[in-house]
Amino acid sequence: MSIDRARLGRYARAAWRWARLLAPKRTRTGVRVFYGHDLVPKEGEPVAGGTAKFQRLARRFPNRSTDFNLLYLGSTALPRDLEALLRLARRRGIKVVVNQDGVAYPGWAGDATAELNRRYRRALHAADHVLFQSRFSKESSDLFLGEPEGEWEILYNAVDVDQFTPAKNVPAEGPVLLLAGDQTQAYRLELALRTFARVLEVEPAAQLLVTGRLVSPVEPLIDELRVRDRVEFLGTYAQRDAPALIGRAHLLLHTKVKDPCPSAVIEAMACGLPVVYPASGGTIELVGDEAGIGVPHPESWERDEPPSPQALADAVSRALADRTVYAAAARKRAVERFALPPWLDRHAELFARLADN
C-alpha cells in the first residue's frame, strides 16, 4: 500500500507546530499572523480561494505558525484543526480575523449545505473582526450563518495592478473569450461552451480559452457543439503566468451565478478585459455599469438558474462592439477600487489595532 507523502508531510508539520504551540512562550511584541496552514504558497505559485489572500498578505505579514498573536482565517480555506485553533486563541487571548467569502446554499451544495455552513458559522462567530468580501457576502452570510458577533466591514478582494496590466499587443485574431479560474461546477463550463457555440455563429473566427480543473467529461459536448478546433483547454496555472494568459483574450466570460467576489474578474478587469456575466452575487459590485455587461437570470437559493446561452452570447456581441470603451473602463475601475496597496494598508491598520488590545 503506497503512502500519500503529501498527506504525511501535512500531518508531520501539524504535529511539529502543535508541539511548539503548547510549549512555554516568551512575551513578544508586534504583529505576528498565522493563516491556519503551515505552508502558504510562495509568490507566483498556484493558488485558489483563500490561499490567494494569504499569499498576498504574507508579503507584509509572513506566516507565523508557532508564535502568532493573530489568527487570520479564510472561509474558503479553513484549516482541518479549526476547532483546536479557536480554542487555543480563546485561551490565550489571540485575536481572530475571518475573511468571509461565500456560504453553502442548496442550489450548489445540496445535502451538504448544513455541514459546510457549520464550519463557516463556527469561524464567523469566533471572530473579533470579519472582513466580508462584498455586500452580497454579508447578506448571504447573515441569512445562512447569522450576523457576526464581533466587528465587521466590507473589504473587496484586491489585485496587483502593476503586475496585471493590459497586454501591449492585443491579439489580432479572434475575438478570444476567456473562461478563467477552476471549473468546479459542471454548469459553468457547459454554459460557457454553449454560449461560445452561439458566438461562433456571428464570429466564425472566435476562440475560447478555458483554464483550471474540470469536474465533468467535456468531450461529448465538444463534439455535439462542433467547437473542438476553436476551444483550448489550458489546465491549472501559476499566478506568475496569469497576466500573460489573460492578455491572450479580448473578453472574460464569467458564468458562475451568485459569485461572492471572484478574483478572476478583478484580475481580468485590471488587464483591460470587459466582463460578461450572470447579474447576481458580488460580481455586480465589482463590474459596475461600465466595465462589462450583466445578464439577468432567475435567482433562487434552492436552485442555480444561469442565463440562457443565447442571452449571454448577445451580451458578448454587445460588449465586443464597444470593447475599447469597456476595456478602458475596466482597467480604470480596477485601479481605482481594487488595487493591492490600500488593501494591504487596511489589513496593517486592523492588525496593529487588534494586536495592541
mmCIF file of C-alpha atoms in Angstrom:
data_model
loop_
_atom_site.group_PDB
_atom_site.id
_atom_site.type_symbol
_atom_site.label_atom_id
_atom_site.label_comp_id
_atom_site.label_asym_id
_atom_site.label_seq_id
_atom_site.Cartn_x
_atom_site.Cartn_y
_atom_site.Cartn_z
ATOM 1 C CA MET A 1 0.000 0.000 0.000
ATOM 2 C CA SER A 2 1.542 3.293 -1.095
ATOM 3 C CA ILE A 3 1.905 6.181 1.350
ATOM 4 C CA ASP A 4 0.428 9.584 0.491
ATOM 5 C CA ARG A 5 3.603 11.574 1.039
ATOM 6 C CA ALA A 6 1.859 14.948 0.802
ATOM 7 C CA ARG A 7 -0.653 13.988 3.469
ATOM 8 C CA LEU A 8 2.063 12.514 5.670
ATOM 9 C CA GLY A 9 4.005 15.751 5.328
ATOM 10 C CA ARG A 10 0.976 17.806 6.379
ATOM 11 C CA TYR A 11 0.474 15.643 9.463
ATOM 12 C CA ALA A 12 4.152 15.917 10.383
ATOM 13 C CA ARG A 13 4.145 19.698 10.053
ATOM 14 C CA ALA A 14 0.955 19.989 12.096
ATOM 15 C CA ALA A 15 2.377 17.765 14.845
ATOM 16 C CA TRP A 16 5.565 19.837 14.990
ATOM 17 C CA ARG A 17 3.527 23.051 15.087
ATOM 18 C CA TRP A 18 1.340 21.899 17.962
ATOM 19 C CA ALA A 19 4.369 20.746 19.928
ATOM 20 C CA ARG A 20 5.806 24.258 19.568
ATOM 21 C CA LEU A 21 2.457 25.928 20.283
ATOM 22 C CA LEU A 22 1.968 24.109 23.564
ATOM 23 C CA ALA A 23 5.485 24.844 24.804
ATOM 24 C CA PRO A 24 6.011 27.793 27.233
ATOM 25 C CA LYS A 25 6.120 31.122 25.413
ATOM 26 C CA ARG A 26 8.265 34.206 25.765
ATOM 27 C CA THR A 27 6.477 37.548 25.653
ATOM 28 C CA ARG A 28 6.919 39.173 22.250
ATOM 29 C CA THR A 29 5.600 42.362 20.712
ATOM 30 C CA GLY A 30 4.467 43.280 17.229
ATOM 31 C CA VAL A 31 2.010 41.717 14.792
ATOM 32 C CA ARG A 32 2.534 38.001 14.178
ATOM 33 C CA VAL A 33 -0.045 36.402 11.880
ATOM 34 C CA PHE A 34 -0.900 32.749 11.350
ATOM 35 C CA TYR A 35 -3.143 31.826 8.413
ATOM 36 C CA GLY A 36 -4.190 28.458 9.820
ATOM 37 C CA HIS A 37 -1.969 26.461 7.449
ATOM 38 C CA ASP A 38 1.666 25.546 7.890
ATOM 39 C CA LEU A 39 2.506 26.374 4.286
ATOM 40 C CA VAL A 40 1.371 29.434 2.342
ATOM 41 C CA PRO A 41 2.025 29.287 -1.414
ATOM 42 C CA LYS A 42 5.079 31.259 -2.375
ATOM 43 C CA GLU A 43 4.644 34.295 -4.585
ATOM 44 C CA GLY A 44 3.814 33.211 -8.114
ATOM 45 C CA GLU A 45 2.795 29.659 -7.173
ATOM 46 C CA PRO A 46 -0.714 28.349 -7.965
ATOM 47 C CA VAL A 47 -3.385 29.497 -5.509
ATOM 48 C CA ALA A 48 -7.115 29.029 -5.061
ATOM 49 C CA GLY A 49 -9.736 30.635 -2.871
ATOM 50 C CA GLY A 50 -8.483 31.878 0.475
ATOM 51 C CA THR A 51 -4.879 30.887 -0.190
ATOM 52 C CA ALA A 52 -4.626 33.753 -2.708
ATOM 53 C CA LYS A 53 -5.291 36.234 0.089
ATOM 54 C CA PHE A 54 -2.780 34.520 2.376
ATOM 55 C CA GLN A 55 -0.183 34.717 -0.368
ATOM 56 C CA ARG A 56 -0.707 38.462 -0.806
ATOM 57 C CA LEU A 57 -0.742 39.193 2.914
ATOM 58 C CA ALA A 58 2.376 37.122 3.523
ATOM 59 C CA ARG A 59 4.343 39.715 1.550
ATOM 60 C CA ARG A 60 3.957 42.061 4.511
ATOM 61 C CA PHE A 61 2.998 39.636 7.291
ATOM 62 C CA PRO A 62 4.905 36.331 6.993
ATOM 63 C CA ASN A 63 3.156 33.181 8.177
ATOM 64 C CA ARG A 64 3.990 32.605 11.876
ATOM 65 C CA SER A 65 2.667 29.176 12.758
ATOM 66 C CA THR A 66 4.040 28.790 16.297
ATOM 67 C CA ASP A 67 4.291 32.239 17.939
ATOM 68 C CA PHE A 68 1.336 34.134 16.481
ATOM 69 C CA ASN A 69 -0.819 36.695 18.243
ATOM 70 C CA LEU A 70 -3.371 36.995 15.449
ATOM 71 C CA LEU A 71 -5.198 34.172 13.666
ATOM 72 C CA TYR A 72 -6.374 35.060 10.143
ATOM 73 C CA LEU A 73 -8.847 32.626 8.579
ATOM 74 C CA GLY A 74 -10.301 32.494 5.076
ATOM 75 C CA SER A 75 -13.731 30.904 4.826
ATOM 76 C CA THR A 76 -12.786 29.073 1.626
ATOM 77 C CA ALA A 77 -9.581 27.678 3.170
ATOM 78 C CA LEU A 78 -10.443 26.802 6.761
ATOM 79 C CA PRO A 79 -7.826 24.566 8.433
ATOM 80 C CA ARG A 80 -8.567 20.968 9.389
ATOM 81 C CA ASP A 81 -7.794 21.737 13.035
ATOM 82 C CA LEU A 82 -10.092 24.764 13.148
ATOM 83 C CA GLU A 83 -11.729 23.860 16.449
ATOM 84 C CA ALA A 84 -8.419 23.340 18.236
ATOM 85 C CA LEU A 85 -7.012 26.603 16.896
ATOM 86 C CA LEU A 86 -10.082 28.562 18.002
ATOM 87 C CA ARG A 87 -9.879 27.034 21.495
ATOM 88 C CA LEU A 88 -6.201 27.986 21.692
ATOM 89 C CA ALA A 89 -6.978 31.524 20.521
ATOM 90 C CA ARG A 90 -9.688 31.963 23.127
ATOM 91 C CA ARG A 91 -7.491 30.592 25.917
ATOM 92 C CA ARG A 92 -4.522 32.822 25.064
ATOM 93 C CA GLY A 93 -6.401 35.951 24.075
ATOM 94 C CA ILE A 94 -5.299 35.683 20.441
ATOM 95 C CA LYS A 95 -7.422 37.853 18.152
ATOM 96 C CA VAL A 96 -9.260 36.157 15.283
ATOM 97 C CA VAL A 97 -9.947 37.772 11.902
ATOM 98 C CA VAL A 98 -12.155 35.978 9.370
ATOM 99 C CA ASN A 99 -12.196 36.849 5.684
ATOM 100 C CA GLN A 100 -15.713 35.710 4.732
ATOM 101 C CA ASP A 101 -16.377 34.817 1.122
ATOM 102 C CA GLY A 102 -19.486 32.816 0.300
ATOM 103 C CA VAL A 103 -21.727 30.336 2.067
ATOM 104 C CA ALA A 104 -23.183 26.972 1.195
ATOM 105 C CA TYR A 105 -26.733 27.018 -0.099
ATOM 106 C CA PRO A 106 -28.939 24.224 -1.503
ATOM 107 C CA GLY A 107 -28.590 25.403 -5.104
ATOM 108 C CA TRP A 108 -24.962 24.225 -5.257
ATOM 109 C CA ALA A 109 -24.251 22.333 -2.020
ATOM 110 C CA GLY A 110 -27.410 20.242 -1.812
ATOM 111 C CA ASP A 111 -27.472 17.906 1.191
ATOM 112 C CA ALA A 112 -24.019 19.134 2.289
ATOM 113 C CA THR A 113 -25.303 22.663 2.953
ATOM 114 C CA ALA A 114 -25.767 22.320 6.707
ATOM 115 C CA GLU A 115 -22.435 20.604 7.330
ATOM 116 C CA LEU A 116 -20.451 23.090 5.252
ATOM 117 C CA ASN A 117 -22.132 26.045 6.915
ATOM 118 C CA ARG A 118 -21.452 24.597 10.353
ATOM 119 C CA ARG A 119 -17.712 25.212 9.931
ATOM 120 C CA TYR A 120 -18.254 28.615 8.340
ATOM 121 C CA ARG A 121 -20.539 29.572 11.233
ATOM 122 C CA ARG A 122 -18.048 28.363 13.831
ATOM 123 C CA ALA A 123 -15.295 30.574 12.427
ATOM 124 C CA LEU A 124 -17.548 33.575 11.856
ATOM 125 C CA HIS A 125 -18.921 33.673 15.394
ATOM 126 C CA ALA A 126 -15.467 33.226 16.933
ATOM 127 C CA ALA A 127 -14.103 36.232 15.062
ATOM 128 C CA ASP A 128 -13.154 39.511 16.687
ATOM 129 C CA HIS A 129 -13.374 41.128 13.238
ATOM 130 C CA VAL A 130 -14.973 39.896 9.994
ATOM 131 C CA LEU A 131 -13.968 41.110 6.553
ATOM 132 C CA PHE A 132 -16.813 40.450 4.114
ATOM 133 C CA GLN A 133 -15.642 40.349 0.507
ATOM 134 C CA SER A 134 -18.755 42.093 -0.834
ATOM 135 C CA ARG A 135 -22.162 43.335 0.231
ATOM 136 C CA PHE A 136 -23.520 40.097 -1.198
ATOM 137 C CA SER A 137 -21.139 38.148 1.060
ATOM 138 C CA LYS A 138 -22.534 39.985 4.098
ATOM 139 C CA GLU A 139 -26.174 39.495 3.111
ATOM 140 C CA SER A 140 -25.815 35.786 2.336
ATOM 141 C CA SER A 141 -23.759 35.216 5.479
ATOM 142 C CA ASP A 142 -26.398 36.919 7.629
ATOM 143 C CA LEU A 143 -29.039 34.698 6.059
ATOM 144 C CA PHE A 144 -27.284 31.328 6.394
ATOM 145 C CA LEU A 145 -24.799 31.851 9.235
ATOM 146 C CA GLY A 146 -26.307 34.623 11.333
ATOM 147 C CA GLU A 147 -24.965 38.093 11.976
ATOM 148 C CA PRO A 148 -21.389 38.272 13.303
ATOM 149 C CA GLU A 149 -20.887 38.872 17.000
ATOM 150 C CA GLY A 150 -17.742 40.963 16.559
ATOM 151 C CA GLU A 151 -16.851 43.952 14.399
ATOM 152 C CA TRP A 152 -17.227 43.720 10.642
ATOM 153 C CA GLU A 153 -16.620 45.644 7.431
ATOM 154 C CA ILE A 154 -16.763 45.103 3.686
ATOM 155 C CA LEU A 155 -13.358 44.812 2.021
ATOM 156 C CA TYR A 156 -13.284 43.676 -1.590
ATOM 157 C CA ASN A 157 -10.531 41.439 -2.907
ATOM 158 C CA ALA A 158 -7.543 43.158 -4.466
ATOM 159 C CA VAL A 159 -5.206 42.798 -7.430
ATOM 160 C CA ASP A 160 -1.646 43.895 -8.113
ATOM 161 C CA VAL A 161 -2.414 46.429 -10.847
ATOM 162 C CA ASP A 162 1.287 46.765 -11.637
ATOM 163 C CA GLN A 163 1.513 43.054 -12.410
ATOM 164 C CA PHE A 164 -1.907 42.682 -14.042
ATOM 165 C CA THR A 165 -1.858 45.239 -16.860
ATOM 166 C CA PRO A 166 -3.390 45.429 -20.350
ATOM 167 C CA ALA A 167 -1.489 43.493 -22.988
ATOM 168 C CA LYS A 168 0.840 45.635 -25.074
ATOM 169 C CA ASN A 169 -0.265 43.827 -28.205
ATOM 170 C CA VAL A 170 -3.973 42.989 -28.344
ATOM 171 C CA PRO A 171 -4.491 39.636 -30.100
ATOM 172 C CA ALA A 172 -5.026 40.258 -33.808
ATOM 173 C CA GLU A 173 -7.160 37.171 -34.356
ATOM 174 C CA GLY A 174 -10.386 36.363 -32.671
ATOM 175 C CA PRO A 175 -12.239 37.598 -30.792
ATOM 176 C CA VAL A 176 -10.818 35.475 -27.973
ATOM 177 C CA LEU A 177 -13.021 34.726 -24.967
ATOM 178 C CA LEU A 178 -11.605 33.550 -21.634
ATOM 179 C CA LEU A 179 -13.284 31.295 -19.074
ATOM 180 C CA ALA A 180 -10.944 31.670 -16.099
ATOM 181 C CA GLY A 181 -10.490 30.032 -12.709
ATOM 182 C CA ASP A 182 -11.392 26.429 -11.889
ATOM 183 C CA GLN A 183 -14.468 24.863 -13.460
ATOM 184 C CA THR A 184 -15.622 23.209 -10.235
ATOM 185 C CA GLN A 185 -19.318 23.275 -11.112
ATOM 186 C CA ALA A 186 -20.324 21.419 -14.260
ATOM 187 C CA TYR A 187 -22.864 24.011 -15.409
ATOM 188 C CA ARG A 188 -20.217 26.743 -15.611
ATOM 189 C CA LEU A 189 -18.241 25.001 -18.352
ATOM 190 C CA GLU A 190 -21.321 23.719 -20.166
ATOM 191 C CA LEU A 191 -22.858 27.188 -20.212
ATOM 192 C CA ALA A 192 -19.614 28.706 -21.496
ATOM 193 C CA LEU A 193 -19.365 26.171 -24.322
ATOM 194 C CA ARG A 194 -22.992 26.564 -25.349
ATOM 195 C CA THR A 195 -22.637 30.338 -25.225
ATOM 196 C CA PHE A 196 -19.463 30.157 -27.294
ATOM 197 C CA ALA A 197 -21.177 28.000 -29.927
ATOM 198 C CA ARG A 198 -23.695 30.802 -30.440
ATOM 199 C CA VAL A 199 -20.944 33.421 -30.555
ATOM 200 C CA LEU A 200 -19.343 31.423 -33.362
ATOM 201 C CA GLU A 201 -22.486 31.834 -35.440
ATOM 202 C CA VAL A 202 -21.760 35.577 -35.726
ATOM 203 C CA GLU A 203 -17.990 35.493 -35.111
ATOM 204 C CA PRO A 204 -16.660 32.471 -37.036
ATOM 205 C CA ALA A 205 -13.031 33.253 -36.079
ATOM 206 C CA ALA A 206 -13.767 33.365 -32.347
ATOM 207 C CA GLN A 207 -11.766 31.279 -29.878
ATOM 208 C CA LEU A 208 -12.409 30.191 -26.300
ATOM 209 C CA LEU A 209 -9.685 29.661 -23.695
ATOM 210 C CA VAL A 210 -10.650 27.507 -20.697
ATOM 211 C CA THR A 211 -8.475 27.339 -17.595
ATOM 212 C CA GLY A 212 -8.435 25.274 -14.430
ATOM 213 C CA ARG A 213 -9.617 21.891 -13.252
ATOM 214 C CA LEU A 214 -12.603 20.244 -14.917
ATOM 215 C CA VAL A 215 -15.096 18.209 -12.877
ATOM 216 C CA SER A 216 -17.080 16.666 -15.727
ATOM 217 C CA PRO A 217 -16.312 14.980 -19.086
ATOM 218 C CA VAL A 218 -16.179 17.574 -21.820
ATOM 219 C CA GLU A 219 -15.587 15.519 -24.974
ATOM 220 C CA PRO A 220 -19.243 14.652 -25.705
ATOM 221 C CA LEU A 221 -20.344 18.279 -25.505
ATOM 222 C CA ILE A 222 -17.382 19.496 -27.568
ATOM 223 C CA ASP A 223 -18.375 17.031 -30.294
ATOM 224 C CA GLU A 224 -22.082 17.883 -30.038
ATOM 225 C CA LEU A 225 -21.383 21.587 -30.500
ATOM 226 C CA ARG A 226 -18.649 21.041 -33.110
ATOM 227 C CA VAL A 227 -16.283 23.508 -31.459
ATOM 228 C CA ARG A 228 -13.265 21.270 -30.894
ATOM 229 C CA ASP A 229 -10.959 23.296 -33.148
ATOM 230 C CA ARG A 230 -11.974 26.600 -31.535
ATOM 231 C CA VAL A 231 -11.553 25.738 -27.840
ATOM 232 C CA GLU A 232 -8.233 25.465 -25.979
ATOM 233 C CA PHE A 233 -8.038 23.889 -22.516
ATOM 234 C CA LEU A 234 -5.098 25.345 -20.601
ATOM 235 C CA GLY A 235 -5.387 23.498 -17.272
ATOM 236 C CA THR A 236 -4.225 24.991 -13.992
ATOM 237 C CA TYR A 237 -1.724 27.832 -13.990
ATOM 238 C CA ALA A 238 0.555 29.685 -11.590
ATOM 239 C CA GLN A 239 -0.160 33.272 -10.594
ATOM 240 C CA ARG A 240 3.060 34.393 -12.257
ATOM 241 C CA ASP A 241 1.616 33.211 -15.587
ATOM 242 C CA ALA A 242 -1.842 34.738 -15.139
ATOM 243 C CA PRO A 243 -1.225 38.194 -16.692
ATOM 244 C CA ALA A 244 0.183 36.717 -19.908
ATOM 245 C CA LEU A 245 -2.672 34.224 -20.081
ATOM 246 C CA ILE A 246 -5.317 36.919 -19.602
ATOM 247 C CA GLY A 247 -3.516 39.032 -22.176
ATOM 248 C CA ARG A 248 -4.357 36.443 -24.827
ATOM 249 C CA ALA A 249 -8.070 37.296 -24.578
ATOM 250 C CA HIS A 250 -10.384 40.137 -25.542
ATOM 251 C CA LEU A 251 -13.187 39.436 -23.059
ATOM 252 C CA LEU A 252 -13.832 37.475 -19.866
ATOM 253 C CA LEU A 253 -16.875 35.215 -19.930
ATOM 254 C CA HIS A 254 -17.695 34.539 -16.277
ATOM 255 C CA THR A 255 -20.516 32.024 -15.925
ATOM 256 C CA LYS A 256 -20.832 31.442 -12.175
ATOM 257 C CA VAL A 257 -24.044 32.698 -10.566
ATOM 258 C CA LYS A 258 -24.057 34.215 -7.080
ATOM 259 C CA ASP A 259 -20.269 34.522 -7.056
ATOM 260 C CA PRO A 260 -19.322 36.435 -3.878
ATOM 261 C CA CYS A 261 -16.153 38.252 -5.024
ATOM 262 C CA PRO A 262 -14.293 36.468 -7.839
ATOM 263 C CA SER A 263 -10.618 37.428 -8.052
ATOM 264 C CA ALA A 264 -10.557 36.245 -11.678
ATOM 265 C CA VAL A 265 -12.951 39.067 -12.548
ATOM 266 C CA ILE A 266 -10.802 41.704 -10.839
ATOM 267 C CA GLU A 267 -7.639 40.380 -12.492
ATOM 268 C CA ALA A 268 -9.275 40.423 -15.929
ATOM 269 C CA MET A 269 -10.533 43.974 -15.385
ATOM 270 C CA ALA A 270 -7.031 45.094 -14.382
ATOM 271 C CA CYS A 271 -5.824 43.656 -17.701
ATOM 272 C CA GLY A 272 -8.457 45.664 -19.566
ATOM 273 C CA LEU A 273 -10.915 42.869 -20.316
ATOM 274 C CA PRO A 274 -14.643 43.610 -20.341
ATOM 275 C CA VAL A 275 -16.678 41.080 -18.359
ATOM 276 C CA VAL A 276 -19.905 39.342 -19.399
ATOM 277 C CA TYR A 277 -21.541 37.523 -16.505
ATOM 278 C CA PRO A 278 -24.806 36.446 -14.815
ATOM 279 C CA ALA A 279 -26.135 39.522 -13.000
ATOM 280 C CA SER A 280 -26.058 38.178 -9.455
ATOM 281 C CA GLY A 281 -23.786 37.906 -6.438
ATOM 282 C CA GLY A 282 -20.868 40.190 -5.759
ATOM 283 C CA THR A 283 -19.796 40.273 -9.417
ATOM 284 C CA ILE A 284 -22.314 43.073 -9.952
ATOM 285 C CA GLU A 285 -20.484 45.148 -7.343
ATOM 286 C CA LEU A 286 -17.107 44.507 -8.963
ATOM 287 C CA VAL A 287 -18.009 45.211 -12.591
ATOM 288 C CA GLY A 288 -20.500 48.031 -12.070
ATOM 289 C CA ASP A 289 -22.302 49.546 -15.040
ATOM 290 C CA GLU A 290 -19.248 50.474 -17.059
ATOM 291 C CA ALA A 291 -16.790 47.537 -17.094
ATOM 292 C CA GLY A 292 -18.988 44.864 -18.657
ATOM 293 C CA ILE A 293 -22.499 43.527 -19.076
ATOM 294 C CA GLY A 294 -24.500 41.567 -16.522
ATOM 295 C CA VAL A 295 -27.258 39.322 -17.841
ATOM 296 C CA PRO A 296 -30.380 38.927 -15.666
ATOM 297 C CA HIS A 297 -31.489 35.443 -14.667
ATOM 298 C CA PRO A 298 -33.867 33.792 -12.163
ATOM 299 C CA GLU A 299 -32.444 33.934 -8.644
ATOM 300 C CA SER A 300 -33.128 31.291 -6.032
ATOM 301 C CA TRP A 301 -31.213 29.769 -3.131
ATOM 302 C CA GLU A 302 -32.777 26.409 -3.938
ATOM 303 C CA ARG A 303 -31.517 26.138 -7.487
ATOM 304 C CA ASP A 304 -28.827 27.739 -9.658
ATOM 305 C CA GLU A 305 -30.509 29.016 -12.824
ATOM 306 C CA PRO A 306 -27.999 30.899 -15.003
ATOM 307 C CA PRO A 307 -28.930 32.971 -18.055
ATOM 308 C CA SER A 308 -29.535 31.217 -21.335
ATOM 309 C CA PRO A 309 -26.573 30.707 -23.676
ATOM 310 C CA GLN A 310 -28.236 32.969 -26.240
ATOM 311 C CA ALA A 311 -28.667 35.796 -23.736
ATOM 312 C CA LEU A 312 -25.001 35.585 -22.758
ATOM 313 C CA ALA A 313 -23.928 35.378 -26.417
ATOM 314 C CA ASP A 314 -25.934 38.526 -27.213
ATOM 315 C CA ALA A 315 -24.200 40.310 -24.318
ATOM 316 C CA VAL A 316 -20.817 39.154 -25.631
ATOM 317 C CA SER A 317 -21.634 40.680 -29.024
ATOM 318 C CA ARG A 318 -22.641 43.986 -27.431
ATOM 319 C CA ALA A 319 -19.510 44.099 -25.288
ATOM 320 C CA LEU A 320 -17.256 43.303 -28.239
ATOM 321 C CA ALA A 321 -18.896 46.026 -30.318
ATOM 322 C CA ASP A 322 -17.791 48.612 -27.722
ATOM 323 C CA ARG A 323 -14.775 46.712 -26.464
ATOM 324 C CA THR A 324 -12.408 49.693 -26.432
ATOM 325 C CA VAL A 325 -14.738 51.687 -24.176
ATOM 326 C CA TYR A 326 -15.441 48.765 -21.856
ATOM 327 C CA ALA A 327 -11.749 47.820 -21.706
ATOM 328 C CA ALA A 328 -10.658 51.306 -20.624
ATOM 329 C CA ALA A 329 -13.413 51.455 -18.026
ATOM 330 C CA ALA A 330 -12.485 48.009 -16.681
ATOM 331 C CA ARG A 331 -8.851 48.978 -16.195
ATOM 332 C CA LYS A 332 -9.789 52.308 -14.589
ATOM 333 C CA ARG A 333 -12.245 50.663 -12.186
ATOM 334 C CA ALA A 334 -9.716 48.024 -11.130
ATOM 335 C CA VAL A 335 -7.008 50.609 -10.452
ATOM 336 C CA GLU A 336 -9.289 52.959 -8.542
ATOM 337 C CA ARG A 337 -11.200 50.409 -6.464
ATOM 338 C CA PHE A 338 -9.252 47.160 -6.183
ATOM 339 C CA ALA A 339 -5.538 47.987 -6.129
ATOM 340 C CA LEU A 340 -3.448 45.925 -3.740
ATOM 341 C CA PRO A 341 -1.652 48.612 -1.632
ATOM 342 C CA PRO A 342 -4.819 50.057 0.011
ATOM 343 C CA TRP A 343 -5.999 46.507 0.752
ATOM 344 C CA LEU A 344 -2.698 45.685 2.453
ATOM 345 C CA ASP A 345 -2.713 49.007 4.297
ATOM 346 C CA ARG A 346 -6.173 48.351 5.681
ATOM 347 C CA HIS A 347 -5.035 44.963 6.962
ATOM 348 C CA ALA A 348 -1.991 46.590 8.567
ATOM 349 C CA GLU A 349 -4.179 49.098 10.391
ATOM 350 C CA LEU A 350 -6.558 46.390 11.566
ATOM 351 C CA PHE A 351 -3.796 44.014 12.657
ATOM 352 C CA ALA A 352 -1.956 46.734 14.594
ATOM 353 C CA ARG A 353 -5.089 47.733 16.488
ATOM 354 C CA LEU A 354 -6.105 44.165 17.332
ATOM 355 C CA ALA A 355 -2.589 43.161 18.390
ATOM 356 C CA ASP A 356 -2.468 46.090 20.831
ATOM 357 C CA ASN A 357 -5.729 45.114 22.565
#
